[in-house]
Amino acid sequence: PWSEPIWDVRIEQDGPLAQVWAHYAFYLGTKFSHCGVNAFQLVKENGSWKIFHLTNTRQREGCNVPPYVS
């Protein structure tokens, strides 16, 4: 199973537009694969938030993953 815990989530919103920025670590089973930052762009339509853009960074070294997510 894949696992992608996130932390240090920051959300900014202005009306129906929002941005989410979060650090993550990606695991294949219990084996660490990589870490980085996820950035989501969202829009609110008919009362529901929809992701319309997602991008991320990736690195295998220099990851500062908190112990509670590993």
Coordinates of N, CA and C in Angstrom, one line a residue:
P1 N 0.8 -1.2 0.0 CA 0.0 0.0 0.0 C 0.9 1.3 0.0
W2 N 0.4 2.3 -0.6 CA 1.0 3.6 -0.7 C 0.5 4.4 0.5
S3 N 1.4 5.3 1.0 CA 1.0 6.2 2.1 C 1.7 7.5 1.8
E4 N 1.0 8.6 2.0 CA 1.5 9.9 1.8 C 1.0 10.9 2.9
P5 N 1.6 10.8 4.1 CA 1.2 11.7 5.2 C 1.7 13.1 4.9
I6 N 0.9 14.1 5.3 CA 1.2 15.5 5.1 C 1.3 16.2 6.5
W7 N 2.0 17.3 6.5 CA 2.1 18.1 7.7 C 2.4 19.6 7.3
D8 N 2.4 20.5 8.3 CA 2.6 21.9 8.1 C 1.7 22.4 7.0
V9 N 0.4 22.1 7.1 CA -0.5 22.5 6.0 C -0.9 24.0 6.2
R10 N -0.8 24.7 5.1 CA -1.1 26.1 5.1 C -2.2 26.3 4.0
I11 N -3.3 27.0 4.4 CA -4.4 27.3 3.5 C -4.6 28.8 3.4
E12 N -4.8 29.2 2.2 CA -5.1 30.6 1.9 C -6.4 30.6 1.1
Q13 N -7.3 31.5 1.4 CA -8.6 31.5 0.7 C -9.1 32.9 0.5
D14 N -9.6 33.2 -0.7 CA -10.3 34.4 -1.0 C -11.5 34.1 -1.8
G15 N -12.7 34.1 -1.2 CA -13.9 33.8 -1.8 C -13.9 32.3 -2.3
P16 N -14.2 32.1 -3.6 CA -14.2 30.7 -4.1 C -12.9 30.2 -4.5
L17 N -11.8 30.9 -4.2 CA -10.5 30.4 -4.6 C -9.6 30.1 -3.4
A18 N -9.0 29.0 -3.4 CA -8.1 28.6 -2.3 C -6.8 27.9 -2.7
Q19 N -5.8 28.0 -1.9 CA -4.6 27.4 -2.2 C -4.2 26.6 -0.9
V20 N -3.7 25.4 -1.1 CA -3.2 24.5 0.0 C -1.8 24.2 -0.3
W21 N -0.9 24.4 0.7 CA 0.5 24.1 0.6 C 0.9 23.2 1.8
A22 N 1.4 22.0 1.5 CA 1.7 21.0 2.6 C 2.9 20.2 2.3
H23 N 3.8 20.0 3.3 CA 4.9 19.1 3.2 C 4.4 17.6 3.2
Y24 N 5.0 16.7 2.5 CA 4.6 15.3 2.5 C 5.8 14.4 2.5
A25 N 5.6 13.2 2.8 CA 6.5 12.1 2.7 C 5.8 10.9 2.0
F26 N 6.4 10.3 1.1 CA 5.7 9.2 0.3 C 6.4 7.9 0.7
Y27 N 5.6 6.9 1.0 CA 6.1 5.5 1.3 C 5.4 4.5 0.5
L28 N 6.2 3.5 0.1 CA 5.7 2.3 -0.6 C 5.7 1.2 0.5
G29 N 4.6 0.9 1.0 CA 4.5 0.1 2.2 C 5.1 0.8 3.4
T30 N 6.2 0.2 4.0 CA 6.9 0.9 5.0 C 8.2 1.5 4.6
K31 N 8.5 1.4 3.3 CA 9.8 1.9 2.7 C 9.6 3.3 2.3
F32 N 10.5 4.2 2.8 CA 10.4 5.6 2.4 C 10.9 5.7 0.9
S33 N 10.1 6.5 0.2 CA 10.5 6.8 -1.3 C 11.0 8.2 -1.5
H34 N 10.2 9.2 -1.1 CA 10.6 10.6 -1.3 C 9.8 11.5 -0.5
C35 N 10.2 12.8 -0.5 CA 9.4 13.8 0.2 C 9.4 15.1 -0.7
G36 N 8.6 16.1 -0.2 CA 8.5 17.3 -0.9 C 7.4 18.1 -0.4
V37 N 6.9 19.0 -1.3 CA 5.8 19.9 -1.0 C 4.7 19.6 -2.1
N38 N 3.4 19.5 -1.6 CA 2.3 19.5 -2.5 C 1.7 20.9 -2.5
A39 N 1.3 21.4 -3.7 CA 0.5 22.6 -3.8 C -0.7 22.4 -4.6
F40 N -1.9 22.6 -4.0 CA -3.2 22.4 -4.6 C -3.8 23.8 -4.8
Q41 N -4.5 23.9 -6.0 CA -5.3 25.1 -6.3 C -6.8 24.6 -6.3
L42 N -7.6 25.2 -5.6 CA -9.0 24.8 -5.5 C -10.0 25.9 -5.9
V43 N -11.2 25.5 -6.3 CA -12.2 26.4 -6.6 C -13.5 25.9 -6.0
K44 N -14.4 26.7 -5.5 CA -15.6 26.3 -4.9 C -16.7 26.5 -5.9
E45 N -17.4 25.3 -6.2 CA -18.5 25.3 -7.2 C -19.7 24.6 -6.6
N46 N -20.8 25.3 -6.6 CA -22.0 24.7 -6.1 C -21.9 24.2 -4.7
G47 N -21.1 24.9 -3.8 CA -21.0 24.6 -2.4 C -19.9 23.5 -2.1
S48 N -19.2 23.1 -3.2 CA -18.2 22.0 -3.0 C -16.8 22.5 -3.5
W49 N -15.7 22.2 -2.8 CA -14.4 22.5 -3.2 C -13.9 21.5 -4.2
K50 N -13.3 21.9 -5.3 CA -12.8 21.1 -6.4 C -11.3 21.4 -6.6
I51 N -10.5 20.4 -6.7 CA -9.1 20.7 -7.1 C -9.0 20.9 -8.6
F52 N -8.4 22.0 -9.0 CA -8.2 22.2 -10.4 C -6.8 22.2 -10.9
H53 N -5.9 22.2 -9.9 CA -4.4 22.1 -10.2 C -3.7 21.6 -9.0
L54 N -2.8 20.7 -9.3 CA -1.9 20.1 -8.3 C -0.5 20.0 -8.9
T55 N 0.4 20.4 -8.1 CA 1.8 20.2 -8.4 C 2.6 19.9 -7.2
N56 N 3.8 19.3 -7.4 CA 4.6 19.0 -6.2 C 6.1 19.0 -6.5
T57 N 6.9 19.0 -5.5 CA 8.3 18.8 -5.6 C 8.7 17.5 -5.1
R58 N 9.9 17.0 -5.5 CA 10.3 15.6 -5.0 C 11.8 15.6 -4.7
Q59 N 12.2 15.0 -3.6 CA 13.6 14.8 -3.3 C 13.7 13.6 -2.5
R60 N 14.8 12.9 -2.6 CA 15.1 11.7 -1.8 C 16.1 12.0 -0.7
E61 N 16.8 13.1 -0.7 CA 17.8 13.4 0.3 C 17.4 14.7 1.0
G62 N 17.9 14.9 2.2 CA 17.6 16.1 2.9 C 16.2 16.3 3.4
C63 N 15.5 15.2 3.5 CA 14.1 15.2 4.0 C 14.0 15.4 5.5
N64 N 13.3 16.3 6.0 CA 13.1 16.5 7.4 C 11.7 16.0 7.8
V65 N 11.5 14.7 7.8 CA 10.2 14.1 8.1 C 10.0 14.0 9.6
P66 N 9.0 14.6 10.1 CA 8.7 14.4 11.5 C 8.5 13.0 11.9
P67 N 8.9 12.6 13.1 CA 8.8 11.2 13.5 C 7.3 10.6 13.5
Y68 N 6.3 11.5 13.7 CA 4.9 11.0 13.8 C 4.4 10.6 12.5
V69 N 5.0 11.0 11.3 CA 4.5 10.6 10.0 C 5.3 9.5 9.4
S70 N 6.3 9.0 10.0 CA 7.1 7.9 9.4 C 6.7 6.6 9.9

